[in-house]
Protein backbone atom coordinates (compact mmCIF):
# COMPACT_ATOMS: atom_id res chain seq x y z
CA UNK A 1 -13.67 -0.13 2.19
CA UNK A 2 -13.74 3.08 4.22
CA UNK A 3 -10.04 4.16 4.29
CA UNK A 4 -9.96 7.22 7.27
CA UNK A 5 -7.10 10.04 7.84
CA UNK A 6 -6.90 11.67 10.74
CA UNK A 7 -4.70 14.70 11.19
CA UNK A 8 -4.05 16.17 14.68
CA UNK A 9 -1.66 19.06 15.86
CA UNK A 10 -1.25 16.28 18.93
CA UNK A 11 2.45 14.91 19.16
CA UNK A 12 2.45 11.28 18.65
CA UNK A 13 3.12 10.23 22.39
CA UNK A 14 -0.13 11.94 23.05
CA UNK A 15 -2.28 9.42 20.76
CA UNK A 16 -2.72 6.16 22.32
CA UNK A 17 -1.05 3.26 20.73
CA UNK A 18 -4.30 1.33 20.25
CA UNK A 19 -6.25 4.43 18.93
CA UNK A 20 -6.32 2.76 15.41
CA UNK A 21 -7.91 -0.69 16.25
CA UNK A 22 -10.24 1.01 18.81
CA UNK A 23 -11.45 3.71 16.32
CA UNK A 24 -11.91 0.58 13.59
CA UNK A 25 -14.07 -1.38 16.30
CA UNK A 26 -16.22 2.05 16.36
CA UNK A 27 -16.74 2.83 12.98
CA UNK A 28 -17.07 -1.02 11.86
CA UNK A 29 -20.35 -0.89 14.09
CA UNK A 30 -21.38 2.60 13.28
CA UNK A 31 -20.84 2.01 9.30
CA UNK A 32 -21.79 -1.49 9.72
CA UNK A 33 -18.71 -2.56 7.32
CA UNK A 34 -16.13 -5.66 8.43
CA UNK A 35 -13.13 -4.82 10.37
CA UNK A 36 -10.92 -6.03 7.88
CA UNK A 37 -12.51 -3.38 5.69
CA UNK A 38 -11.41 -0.17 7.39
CA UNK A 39 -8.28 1.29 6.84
CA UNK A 40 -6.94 4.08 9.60
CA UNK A 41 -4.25 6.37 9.07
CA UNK A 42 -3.18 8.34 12.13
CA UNK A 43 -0.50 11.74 10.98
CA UNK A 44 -0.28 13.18 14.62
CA UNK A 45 2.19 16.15 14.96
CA UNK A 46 0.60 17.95 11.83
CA UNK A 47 1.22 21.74 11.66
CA UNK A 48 -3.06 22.38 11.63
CA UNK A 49 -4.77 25.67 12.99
CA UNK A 50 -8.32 25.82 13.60
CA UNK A 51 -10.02 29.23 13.95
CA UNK A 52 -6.40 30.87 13.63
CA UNK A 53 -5.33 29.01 17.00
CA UNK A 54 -2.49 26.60 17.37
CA UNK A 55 -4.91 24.98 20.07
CA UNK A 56 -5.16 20.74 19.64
CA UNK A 57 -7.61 20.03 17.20
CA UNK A 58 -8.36 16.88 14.83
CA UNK A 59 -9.26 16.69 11.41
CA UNK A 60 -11.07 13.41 10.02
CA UNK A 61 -11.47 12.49 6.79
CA UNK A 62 -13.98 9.65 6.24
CA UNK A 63 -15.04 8.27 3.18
CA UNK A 64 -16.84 5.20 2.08
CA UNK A 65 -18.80 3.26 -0.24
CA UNK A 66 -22.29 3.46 1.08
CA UNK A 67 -23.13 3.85 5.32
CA UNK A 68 -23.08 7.85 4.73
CA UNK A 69 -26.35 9.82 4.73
CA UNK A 70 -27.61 12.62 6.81
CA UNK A 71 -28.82 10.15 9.56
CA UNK A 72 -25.71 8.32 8.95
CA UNK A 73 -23.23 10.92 9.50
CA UNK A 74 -24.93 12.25 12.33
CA UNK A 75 -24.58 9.09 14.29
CA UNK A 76 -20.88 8.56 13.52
CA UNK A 77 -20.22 11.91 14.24
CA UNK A 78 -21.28 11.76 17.44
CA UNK A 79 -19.45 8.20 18.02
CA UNK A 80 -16.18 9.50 16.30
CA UNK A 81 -16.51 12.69 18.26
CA UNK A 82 -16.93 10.64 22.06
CA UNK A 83 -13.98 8.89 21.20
CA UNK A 84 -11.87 11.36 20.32
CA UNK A 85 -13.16 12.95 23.84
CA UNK A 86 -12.08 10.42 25.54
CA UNK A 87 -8.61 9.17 23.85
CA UNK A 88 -7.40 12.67 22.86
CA UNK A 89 -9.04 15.21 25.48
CA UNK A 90 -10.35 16.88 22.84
CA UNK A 91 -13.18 19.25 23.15
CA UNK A 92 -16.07 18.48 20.65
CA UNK A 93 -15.82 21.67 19.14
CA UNK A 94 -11.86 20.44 18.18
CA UNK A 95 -13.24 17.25 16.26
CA UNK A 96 -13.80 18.23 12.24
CA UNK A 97 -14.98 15.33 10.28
CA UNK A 98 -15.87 15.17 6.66
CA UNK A 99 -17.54 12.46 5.05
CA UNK A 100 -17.10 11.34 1.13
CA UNK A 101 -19.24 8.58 -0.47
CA UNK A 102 -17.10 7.09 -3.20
CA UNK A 103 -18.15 5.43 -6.29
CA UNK A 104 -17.32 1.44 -6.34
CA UNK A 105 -15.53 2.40 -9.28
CA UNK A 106 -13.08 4.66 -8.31
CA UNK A 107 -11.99 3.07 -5.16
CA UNK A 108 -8.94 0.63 -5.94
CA UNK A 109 -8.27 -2.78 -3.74
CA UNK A 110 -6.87 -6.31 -4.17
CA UNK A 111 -5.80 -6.09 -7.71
CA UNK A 112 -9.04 -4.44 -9.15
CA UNK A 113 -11.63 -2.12 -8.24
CA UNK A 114 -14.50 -3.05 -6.32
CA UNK A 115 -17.02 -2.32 -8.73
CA UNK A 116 -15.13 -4.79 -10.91
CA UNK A 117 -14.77 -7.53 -8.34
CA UNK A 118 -18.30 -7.50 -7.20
CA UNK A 119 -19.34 -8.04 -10.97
């Protein structure tokens, strides 16, 4: 259940309305995880420097059970990063994206964990 934050200094009328359910269709074949799975939140109009400058920038938080690995990262990285290109005009060097690999047990959903419900 990857849930995924992204933070951007954008206003909201400069993130596309669909930009959730396209970047789920990207990371669900990246990652390799169902669509019903992934969990986007979008905070656009975040007060966020990078480098001391105002300039538009996104920070992503990613994390997930599993589908993260050197290898892994690299290639969402680079998918996440495109499509952040293209939706948000964002240079590549204005795309931050951190990756967390959670523990079944410490990730809560339907009433239980998952490590419990996949017992």
């Amino acid at each position: 259940m990857p849930p995924v934050r992204v933070a951007t200094n954008l206003p909201d009328k400069d993130v596309p309305a669909n930009f959730e359910e396209r970047l789920t269709d990207i990371l669900a074949d990246s990652m390799n995880k169902p669509r019903n799975r992934i969990a986007i939140e979008v905070m656009a109009g975040q007060r966020i420097t990078h480098g001391a400058s105002r300039n538009p920038v996104a920070v992503i938080k990613v994390e997930s059970i599993g589908a993260l690995s050197a290898d892994d990262n690299i290639r969402h990285t680079q998918k996440i990063t495109q499509f952040c290109q293209d939706t948000l005009k964002l240079p590549k060097d204005k795309v931050i994206i951190t990756y967390f690999d959670l523990q079944p047990i410490h990730v809560g959903f339907n009433g239980t964990t998952v490590a419990a419900a996949t017992m």
